[in-house]
Coordinates of C-alpha atoms in Angstrom, one line a residue:
X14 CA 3.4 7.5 -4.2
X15 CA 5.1 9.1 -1.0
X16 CA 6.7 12.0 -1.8
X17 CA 7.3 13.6 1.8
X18 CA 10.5 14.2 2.6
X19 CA 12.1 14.6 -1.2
X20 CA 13.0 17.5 -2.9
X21 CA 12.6 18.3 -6.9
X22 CA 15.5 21.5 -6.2
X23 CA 18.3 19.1 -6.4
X24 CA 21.6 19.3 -8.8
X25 CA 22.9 16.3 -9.9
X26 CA 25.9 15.6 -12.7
X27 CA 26.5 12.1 -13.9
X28 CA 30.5 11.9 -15.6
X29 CA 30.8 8.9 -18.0
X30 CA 33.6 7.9 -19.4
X31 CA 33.7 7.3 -23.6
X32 CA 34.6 3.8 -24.4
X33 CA 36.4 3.8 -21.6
X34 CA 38.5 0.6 -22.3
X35 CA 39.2 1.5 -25.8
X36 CA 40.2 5.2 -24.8
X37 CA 42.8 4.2 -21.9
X38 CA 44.2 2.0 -24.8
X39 CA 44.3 5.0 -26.9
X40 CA 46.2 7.2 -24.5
X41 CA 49.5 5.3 -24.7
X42 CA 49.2 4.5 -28.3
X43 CA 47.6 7.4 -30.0
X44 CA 48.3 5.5 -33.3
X45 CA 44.7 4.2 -32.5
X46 CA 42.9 7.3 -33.0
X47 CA 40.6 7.6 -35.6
X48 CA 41.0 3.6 -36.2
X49 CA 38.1 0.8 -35.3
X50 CA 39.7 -0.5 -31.9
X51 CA 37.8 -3.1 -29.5
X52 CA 39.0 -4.5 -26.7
X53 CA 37.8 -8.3 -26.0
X54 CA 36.7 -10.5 -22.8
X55 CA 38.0 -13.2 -20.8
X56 CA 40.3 -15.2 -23.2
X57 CA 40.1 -13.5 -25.4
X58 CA 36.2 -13.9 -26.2
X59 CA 34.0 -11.4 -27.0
X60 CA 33.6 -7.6 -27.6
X61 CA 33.2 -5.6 -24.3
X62 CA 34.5 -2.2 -25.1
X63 CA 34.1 -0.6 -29.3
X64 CA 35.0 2.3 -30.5
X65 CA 33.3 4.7 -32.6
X66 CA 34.4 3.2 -35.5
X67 CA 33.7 -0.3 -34.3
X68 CA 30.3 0.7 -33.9
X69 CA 29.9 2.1 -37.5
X70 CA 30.8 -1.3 -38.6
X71 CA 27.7 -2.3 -37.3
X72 CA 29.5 -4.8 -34.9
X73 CA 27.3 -5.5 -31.8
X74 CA 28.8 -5.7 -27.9
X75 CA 29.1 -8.9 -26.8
X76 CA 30.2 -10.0 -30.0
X77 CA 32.9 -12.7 -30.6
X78 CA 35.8 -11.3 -31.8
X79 CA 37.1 -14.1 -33.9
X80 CA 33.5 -13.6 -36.4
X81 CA 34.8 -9.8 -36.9
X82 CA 38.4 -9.9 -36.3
X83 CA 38.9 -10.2 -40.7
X84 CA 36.4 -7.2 -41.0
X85 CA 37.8 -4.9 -38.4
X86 CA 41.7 -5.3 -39.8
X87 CA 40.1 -4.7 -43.2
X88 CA 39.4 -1.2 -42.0
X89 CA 42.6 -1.0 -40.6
X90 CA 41.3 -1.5 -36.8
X91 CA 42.8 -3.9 -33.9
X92 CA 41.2 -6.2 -31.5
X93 CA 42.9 -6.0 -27.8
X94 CA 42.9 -8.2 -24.6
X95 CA 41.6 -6.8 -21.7
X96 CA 44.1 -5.1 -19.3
X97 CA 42.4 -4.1 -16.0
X98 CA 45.5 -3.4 -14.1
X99 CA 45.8 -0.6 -16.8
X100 CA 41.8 0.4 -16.6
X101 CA 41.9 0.0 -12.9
X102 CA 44.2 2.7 -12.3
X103 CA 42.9 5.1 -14.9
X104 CA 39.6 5.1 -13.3
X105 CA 41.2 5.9 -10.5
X106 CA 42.9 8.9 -11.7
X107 CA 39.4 10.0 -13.1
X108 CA 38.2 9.9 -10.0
X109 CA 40.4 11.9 -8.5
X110 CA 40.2 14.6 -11.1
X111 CA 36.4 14.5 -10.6
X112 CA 36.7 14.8 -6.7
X113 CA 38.4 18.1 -7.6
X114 CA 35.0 19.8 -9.0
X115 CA 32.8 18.7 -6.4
X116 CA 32.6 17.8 -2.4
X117 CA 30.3 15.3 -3.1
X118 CA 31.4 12.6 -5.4
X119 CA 29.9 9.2 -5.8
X120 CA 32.3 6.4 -7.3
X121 CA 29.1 3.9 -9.6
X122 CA 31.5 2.0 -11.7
X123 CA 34.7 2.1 -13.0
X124 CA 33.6 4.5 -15.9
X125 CA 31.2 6.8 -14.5
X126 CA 31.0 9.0 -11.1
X127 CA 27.8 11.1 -9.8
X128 CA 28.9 14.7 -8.4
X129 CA 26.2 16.5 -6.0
X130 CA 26.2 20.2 -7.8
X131 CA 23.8 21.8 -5.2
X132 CA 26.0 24.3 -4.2
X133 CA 26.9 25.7 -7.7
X134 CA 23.6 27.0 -8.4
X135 CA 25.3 30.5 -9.5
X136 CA 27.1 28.6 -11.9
X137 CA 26.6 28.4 -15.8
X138 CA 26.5 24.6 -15.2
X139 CA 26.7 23.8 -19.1
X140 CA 30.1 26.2 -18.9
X141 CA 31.0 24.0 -15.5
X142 CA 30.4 20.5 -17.1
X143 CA 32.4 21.2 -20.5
X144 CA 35.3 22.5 -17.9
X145 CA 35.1 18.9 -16.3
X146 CA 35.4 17.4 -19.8
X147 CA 38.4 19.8 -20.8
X148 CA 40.1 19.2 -16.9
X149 CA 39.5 15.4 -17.3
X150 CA 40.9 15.4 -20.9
X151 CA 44.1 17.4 -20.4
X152 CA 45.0 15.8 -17.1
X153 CA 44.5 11.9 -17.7
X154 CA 43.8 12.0 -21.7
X155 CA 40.3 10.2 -21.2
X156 CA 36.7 11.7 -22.8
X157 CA 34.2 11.9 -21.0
X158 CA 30.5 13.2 -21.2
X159 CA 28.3 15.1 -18.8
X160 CA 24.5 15.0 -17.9
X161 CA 23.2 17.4 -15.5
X162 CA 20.1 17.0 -14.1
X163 CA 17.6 17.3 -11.0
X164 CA 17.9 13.4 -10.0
X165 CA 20.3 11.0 -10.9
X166 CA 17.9 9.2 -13.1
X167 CA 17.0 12.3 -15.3
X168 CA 21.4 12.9 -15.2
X169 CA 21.5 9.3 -17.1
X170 CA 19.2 10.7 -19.7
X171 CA 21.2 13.4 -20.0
X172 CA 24.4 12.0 -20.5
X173 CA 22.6 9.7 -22.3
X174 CA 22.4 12.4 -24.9
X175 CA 24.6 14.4 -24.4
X176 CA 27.3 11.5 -25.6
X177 CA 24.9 10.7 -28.8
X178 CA 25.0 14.3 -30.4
X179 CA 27.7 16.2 -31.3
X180 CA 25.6 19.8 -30.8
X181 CA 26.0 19.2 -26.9
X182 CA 29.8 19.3 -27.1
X183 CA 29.7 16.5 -24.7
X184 CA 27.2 18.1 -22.0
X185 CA 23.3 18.6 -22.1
X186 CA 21.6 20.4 -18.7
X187 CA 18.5 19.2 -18.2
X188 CA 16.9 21.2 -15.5
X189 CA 13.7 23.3 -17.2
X190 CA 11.2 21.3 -17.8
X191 CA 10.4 22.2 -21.7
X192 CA 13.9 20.7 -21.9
X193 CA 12.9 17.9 -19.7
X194 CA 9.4 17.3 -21.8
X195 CA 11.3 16.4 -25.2
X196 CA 14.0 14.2 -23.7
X197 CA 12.0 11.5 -21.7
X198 CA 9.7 11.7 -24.7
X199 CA 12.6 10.9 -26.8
X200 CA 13.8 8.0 -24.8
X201 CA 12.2 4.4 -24.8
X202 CA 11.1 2.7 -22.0
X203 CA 14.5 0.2 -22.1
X204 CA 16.8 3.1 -21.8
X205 CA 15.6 4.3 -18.4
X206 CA 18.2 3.6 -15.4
X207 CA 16.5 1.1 -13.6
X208 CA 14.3 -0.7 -15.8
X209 CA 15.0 -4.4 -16.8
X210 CA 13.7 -6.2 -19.5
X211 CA 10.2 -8.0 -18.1
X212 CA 9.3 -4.3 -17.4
X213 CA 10.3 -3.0 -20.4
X214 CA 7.5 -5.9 -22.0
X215 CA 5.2 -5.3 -19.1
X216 CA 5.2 -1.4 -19.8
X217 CA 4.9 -1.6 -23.2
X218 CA 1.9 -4.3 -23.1
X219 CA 0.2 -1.3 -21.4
X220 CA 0.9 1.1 -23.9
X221 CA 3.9 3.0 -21.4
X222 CA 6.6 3.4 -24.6
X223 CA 8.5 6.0 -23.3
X224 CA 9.7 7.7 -19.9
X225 CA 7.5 10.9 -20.3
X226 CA 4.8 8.3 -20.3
X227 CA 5.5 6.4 -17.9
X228 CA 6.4 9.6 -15.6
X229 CA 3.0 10.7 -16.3
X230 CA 1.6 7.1 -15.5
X231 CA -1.6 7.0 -13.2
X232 CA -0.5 6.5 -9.6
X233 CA -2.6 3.7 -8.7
X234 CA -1.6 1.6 -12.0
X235 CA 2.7 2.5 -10.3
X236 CA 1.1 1.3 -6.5
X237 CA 0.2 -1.4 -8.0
X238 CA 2.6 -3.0 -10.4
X239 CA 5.9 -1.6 -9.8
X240 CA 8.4 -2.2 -6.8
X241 CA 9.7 0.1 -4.7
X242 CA 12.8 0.4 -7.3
X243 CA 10.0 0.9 -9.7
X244 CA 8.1 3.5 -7.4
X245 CA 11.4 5.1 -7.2
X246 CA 12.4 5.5 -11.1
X247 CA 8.8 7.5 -11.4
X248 CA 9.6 10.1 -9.0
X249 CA 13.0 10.3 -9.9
X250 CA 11.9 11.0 -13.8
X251 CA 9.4 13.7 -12.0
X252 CA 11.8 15.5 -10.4
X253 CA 12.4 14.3 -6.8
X254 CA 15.2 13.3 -6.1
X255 CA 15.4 9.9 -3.6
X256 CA 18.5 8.1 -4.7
X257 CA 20.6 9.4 -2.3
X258 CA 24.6 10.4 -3.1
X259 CA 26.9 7.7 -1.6
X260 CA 29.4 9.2 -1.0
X261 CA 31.2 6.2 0.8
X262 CA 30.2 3.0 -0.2
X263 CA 29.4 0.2 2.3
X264 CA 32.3 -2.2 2.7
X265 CA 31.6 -5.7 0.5
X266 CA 29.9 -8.3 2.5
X267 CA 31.4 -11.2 0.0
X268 CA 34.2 -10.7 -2.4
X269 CA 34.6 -13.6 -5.1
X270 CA 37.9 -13.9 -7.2
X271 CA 37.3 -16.6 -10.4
X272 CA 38.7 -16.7 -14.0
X273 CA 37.7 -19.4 -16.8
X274 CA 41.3 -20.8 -17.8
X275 CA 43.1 -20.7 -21.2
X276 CA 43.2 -24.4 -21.8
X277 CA 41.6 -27.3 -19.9
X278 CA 43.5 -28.3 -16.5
X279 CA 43.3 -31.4 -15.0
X280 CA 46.9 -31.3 -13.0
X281 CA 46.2 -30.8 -9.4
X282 CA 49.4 -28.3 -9.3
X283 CA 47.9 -26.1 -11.7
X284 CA 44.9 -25.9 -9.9
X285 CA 46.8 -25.5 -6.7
X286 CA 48.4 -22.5 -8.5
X287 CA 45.6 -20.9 -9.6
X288 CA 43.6 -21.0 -6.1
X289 CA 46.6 -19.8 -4.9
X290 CA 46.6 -16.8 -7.3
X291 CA 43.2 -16.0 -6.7
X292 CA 43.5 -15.9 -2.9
X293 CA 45.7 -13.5 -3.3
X294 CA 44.1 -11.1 -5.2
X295 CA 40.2 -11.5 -2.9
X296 CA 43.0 -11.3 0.1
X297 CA 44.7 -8.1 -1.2
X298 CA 40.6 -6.3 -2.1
X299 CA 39.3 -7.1 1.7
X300 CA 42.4 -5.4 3.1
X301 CA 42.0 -2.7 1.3
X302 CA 38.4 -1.9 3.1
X303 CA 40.1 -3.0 6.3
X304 CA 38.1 -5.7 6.6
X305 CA 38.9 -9.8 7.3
X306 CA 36.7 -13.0 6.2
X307 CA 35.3 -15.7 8.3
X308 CA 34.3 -17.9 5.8
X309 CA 35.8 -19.4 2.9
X310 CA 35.0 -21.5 -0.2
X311 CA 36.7 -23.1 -3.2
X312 CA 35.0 -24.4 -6.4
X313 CA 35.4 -26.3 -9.1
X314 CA 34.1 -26.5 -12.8
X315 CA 34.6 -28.7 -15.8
X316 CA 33.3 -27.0 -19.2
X317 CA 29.6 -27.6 -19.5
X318 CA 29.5 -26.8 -23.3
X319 CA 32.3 -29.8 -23.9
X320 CA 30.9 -33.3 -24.8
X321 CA 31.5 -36.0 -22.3
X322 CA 31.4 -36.0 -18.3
X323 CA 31.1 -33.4 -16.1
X324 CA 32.2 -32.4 -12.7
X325 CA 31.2 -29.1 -10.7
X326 CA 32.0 -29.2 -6.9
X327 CA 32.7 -26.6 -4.0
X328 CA 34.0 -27.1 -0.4
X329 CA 34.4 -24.3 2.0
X330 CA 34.7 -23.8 6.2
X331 CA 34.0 -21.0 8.6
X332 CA 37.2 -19.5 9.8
X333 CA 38.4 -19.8 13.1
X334 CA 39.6 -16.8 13.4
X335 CA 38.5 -13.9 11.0
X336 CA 41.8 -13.2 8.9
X337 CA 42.7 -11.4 5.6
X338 CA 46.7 -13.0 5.8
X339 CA 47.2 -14.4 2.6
X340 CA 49.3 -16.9 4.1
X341 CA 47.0 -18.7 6.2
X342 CA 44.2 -18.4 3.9
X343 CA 45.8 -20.0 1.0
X344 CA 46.9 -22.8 3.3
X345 CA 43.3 -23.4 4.6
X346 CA 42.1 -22.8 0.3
X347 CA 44.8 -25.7 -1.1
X348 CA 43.1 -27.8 1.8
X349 CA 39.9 -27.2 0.3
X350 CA 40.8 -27.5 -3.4
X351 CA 41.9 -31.3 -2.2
X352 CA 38.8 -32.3 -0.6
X353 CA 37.1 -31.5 -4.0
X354 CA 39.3 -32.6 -6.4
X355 CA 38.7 -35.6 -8.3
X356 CA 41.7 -36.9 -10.5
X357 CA 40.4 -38.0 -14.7
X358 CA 38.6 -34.7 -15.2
X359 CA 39.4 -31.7 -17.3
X360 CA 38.9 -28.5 -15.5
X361 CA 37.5 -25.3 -17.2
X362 CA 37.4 -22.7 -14.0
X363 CA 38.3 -22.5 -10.5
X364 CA 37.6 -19.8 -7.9
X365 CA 37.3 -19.0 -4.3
X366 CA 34.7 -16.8 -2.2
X367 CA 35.1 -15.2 0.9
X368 CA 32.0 -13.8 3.2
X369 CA 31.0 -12.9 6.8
X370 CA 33.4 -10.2 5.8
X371 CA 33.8 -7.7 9.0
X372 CA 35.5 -4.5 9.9
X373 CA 38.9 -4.9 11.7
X374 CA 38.4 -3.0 14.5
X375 CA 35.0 -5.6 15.4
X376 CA 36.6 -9.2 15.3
X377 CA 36.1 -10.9 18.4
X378 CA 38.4 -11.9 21.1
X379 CA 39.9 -15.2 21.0
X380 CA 41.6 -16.8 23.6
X381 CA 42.6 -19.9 21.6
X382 CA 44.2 -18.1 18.5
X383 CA 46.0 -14.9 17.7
X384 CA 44.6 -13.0 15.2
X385 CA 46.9 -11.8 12.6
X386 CA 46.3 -8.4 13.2
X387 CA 47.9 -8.6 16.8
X388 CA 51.3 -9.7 16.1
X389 CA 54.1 -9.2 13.4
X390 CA 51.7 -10.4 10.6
X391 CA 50.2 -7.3 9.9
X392 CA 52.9 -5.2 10.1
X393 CA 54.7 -8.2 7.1
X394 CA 51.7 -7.8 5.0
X395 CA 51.2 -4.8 4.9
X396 CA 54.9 -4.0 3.7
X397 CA 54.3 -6.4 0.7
X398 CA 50.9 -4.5 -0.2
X399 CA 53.0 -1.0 0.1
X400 CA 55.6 -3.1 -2.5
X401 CA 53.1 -4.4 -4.4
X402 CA 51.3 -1.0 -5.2
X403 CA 54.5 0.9 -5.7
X404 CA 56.6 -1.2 -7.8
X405 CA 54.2 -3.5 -9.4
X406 CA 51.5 -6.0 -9.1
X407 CA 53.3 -9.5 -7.8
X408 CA 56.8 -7.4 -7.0
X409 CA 56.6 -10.2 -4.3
X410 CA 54.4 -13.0 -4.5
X411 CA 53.9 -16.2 -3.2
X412 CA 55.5 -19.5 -4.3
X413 CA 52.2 -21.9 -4.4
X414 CA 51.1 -19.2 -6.8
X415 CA 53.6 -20.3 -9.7
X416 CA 55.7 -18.9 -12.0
X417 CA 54.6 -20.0 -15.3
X418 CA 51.0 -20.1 -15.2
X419 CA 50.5 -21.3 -18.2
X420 CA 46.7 -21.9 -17.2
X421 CA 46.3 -17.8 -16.8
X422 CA 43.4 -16.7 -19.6
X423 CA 44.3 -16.2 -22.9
X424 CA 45.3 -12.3 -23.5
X425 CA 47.6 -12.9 -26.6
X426 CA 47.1 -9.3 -27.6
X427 CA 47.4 -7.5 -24.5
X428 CA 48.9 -3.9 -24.2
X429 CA 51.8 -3.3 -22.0
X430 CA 50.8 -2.3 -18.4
X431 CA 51.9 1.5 -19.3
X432 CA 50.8 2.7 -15.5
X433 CA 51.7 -0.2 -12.9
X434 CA 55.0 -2.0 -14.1
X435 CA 58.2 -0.2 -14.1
X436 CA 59.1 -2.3 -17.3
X437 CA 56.7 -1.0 -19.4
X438 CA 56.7 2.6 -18.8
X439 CA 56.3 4.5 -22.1
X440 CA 59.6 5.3 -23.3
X441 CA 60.6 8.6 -25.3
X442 CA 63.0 8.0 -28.3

């Protein structure tokens, strides 16, 4: 394995958030504390965010919520809908907390954050990462736990324990490497960022059970057998660091906006509706890289686990012109959703993709077409994005969208929209 060019002297702190679904939730209704809470999928489906208590109930993720909903109000828990307007702009006050403790700062999900420590070598980093869990606390009322580390890999393991026990008050440093020694001894194979399941069973099969063995693994046996992900994982578990921080993540090449529905649809209005809806919302996530699509599809599915006939169907079309104005696009979509349409079925899900997504500033000239962003378009959408994030998702919307929407997913037990609708700002009584 090559390690020229990497360093083993590197700092690196992974931030996760603690059942970070389940937490926002508990910020706005702290009558939750201390209860089994779990916040569900899609319609309402299965478990995707547990609680502490959930978990003590022995009730695994992924689970559907109807087979536990009777145990968990025993206890005297709740099961939620998912509200990701809500999580959405709680992760990004995290963020913006975290940005405050270091210059580097890489966003990796909506729940956890990488900071580049390097230059806070003076530091007492365990006294620095339970300051970041206080600061975080206090100023947006989420938990979170810290793993400090020499690689990012090794800062998973970290936080990896440092959320499991107590005795770490929510951080673990893992930078000597007697420290180091016991904790990829302690971790299995399956726990190791990076590691699917086939290698977990290949690894295994060759006696590899845990990551100090497979850090220690010969180097011909890694050449060999493992990827360059794989090659990578090994010498980030010995120390060099060669995941890079990102500190500014490449725009999305393809950006695809699809929900399962509440109840079959087979009206083509409905569907027109919610093509319409997702256009928007893809629409409103390239403009906000500054970016514009040149391609476009819309599909189509019946539900494949319902007896009888089936139907699954996309059509799509390179863009004339590269364009993020939701206007035009959900014009060109409802154009689209006709050509593949087919009247007698019941439709499950619907969505749209775009790709050959660009920057702005490198669409081509055309001497046929004016591109949105050269007349009074751009200066129109934008002022309905400004609206939009200031006053509320759908402030102003578009009519093809619907009002209704009674094909929306199911969220019968969703929590009011404390942090993006005026309406449902928490009141004080």
């Amino acid at each position: 394995m090559n390690k020229i060019g990497l360093t083993d002297q590197d700092i690196v702190a992974l931030v996760d958030c603690n059942n970070f679904y389940v937490s926002c939730e508990r910020v706005f209704d702290p009558s939750l504390e201390g209860k089994p809470v779990a916040v569900l999928s899609n319609n309402d489906g299965c478990l995707v965010s547990r609680s502490n208590e959930i978990k003590a109930l022995k009730i695994p993720m992924g689970a559907p919520g109807f087979k536990h909903e009777a145990l968990i109000r025993k206890h005297g828990g709740t099961l939620l809908s998912s509200n990701y307007a809500l999580y959405g702009d709680m992760s990004a006050r995290v963020m913006e907390v975290l940005a405050k403790f270091s210059p580097e700062l890489e966003v990796y999900s909506i729940d956890e954050a990488f900071l580049g420590l390097n230059g806070f070598r003076i530091r007492d980093l365990e006294e620095y990462g339970r300051k970041i869990r206080q600061i975080v606390k206090q100023w947006t009322g989420i938990p979170v736990s810290v793993g400090i580390s020499r690689t990012k890999t090794l800062a998973k393991i970290a936080n990896h324990y440092a959320k499991r026990y107590s005795g770490y008050r929510g951080c673990l440093v893992l930078l000597d490497d007697e420290r180091i020694e016991k904790a990829l001894r302690q971790t299995p194979v399956k726990e190791i960022w990076g590691i699917g399941g086939q290698y977990d069973k290949f690894l295994r099969q060759n006696g590899i059970e845990n990551a100090w063995q497979l850090r220690g693994a010969p180097e011909k046996f890694i050449d060999h057998y493992m990827t360059s992900v794989g090659h990578k994982t090994v010498l980030e578990l010995q120390g060099f660091s060669c995941i890079d921080m990102d500190e500014a993540p490449a725009p999305k090449k393809s950006v695809v906006c699809s929900k399962s529905f509440s109840k079959q649809v087979s009206d083509l209005a409905e569907l027109e509706e919610a093509v319409s809806t997702y256009i928007t919302r893809a629409a409103e996530k390239i403009r906000s890289q500054h970016s514009v699509a040149g391609y476009l599809m819309v599909f189509l599915n019946t539900n494949r686990f319902k007896e009888g006939p089936q139907y699954n169907n996309s059509a799509s079309t390179n863009l004339p012109v590269p364009t993020a104005y939701t206007p035009d696009l959900i014009k060109t979509a409802l154009e689209l959703l006709r050509d593949v349409y087919l009247p007698g079925f019941e439709y499950k899900k619907a969505g749209v993709m775009f790709a050959d997504i660009m920057d702005e500033d490198d669409v081509p000239l055309n001497l046929i077409e004016t591109n949105y962003l050269d007349d009074g378009r751009k200066a129109l959408i934008d002022a309905i994005d400004r609206l939009n994030r200031r006053c509320g998702r759908d402030t102003v919307f578009y009519a093809s969208c619907g009002v209704k929407k009674e094909w929306e997913m199911k969220r019968a037990k969703l929590s009011p929209l404390y942090t993006t609708r005026w309406s449902d700002l928490p009141r004080i009584k």
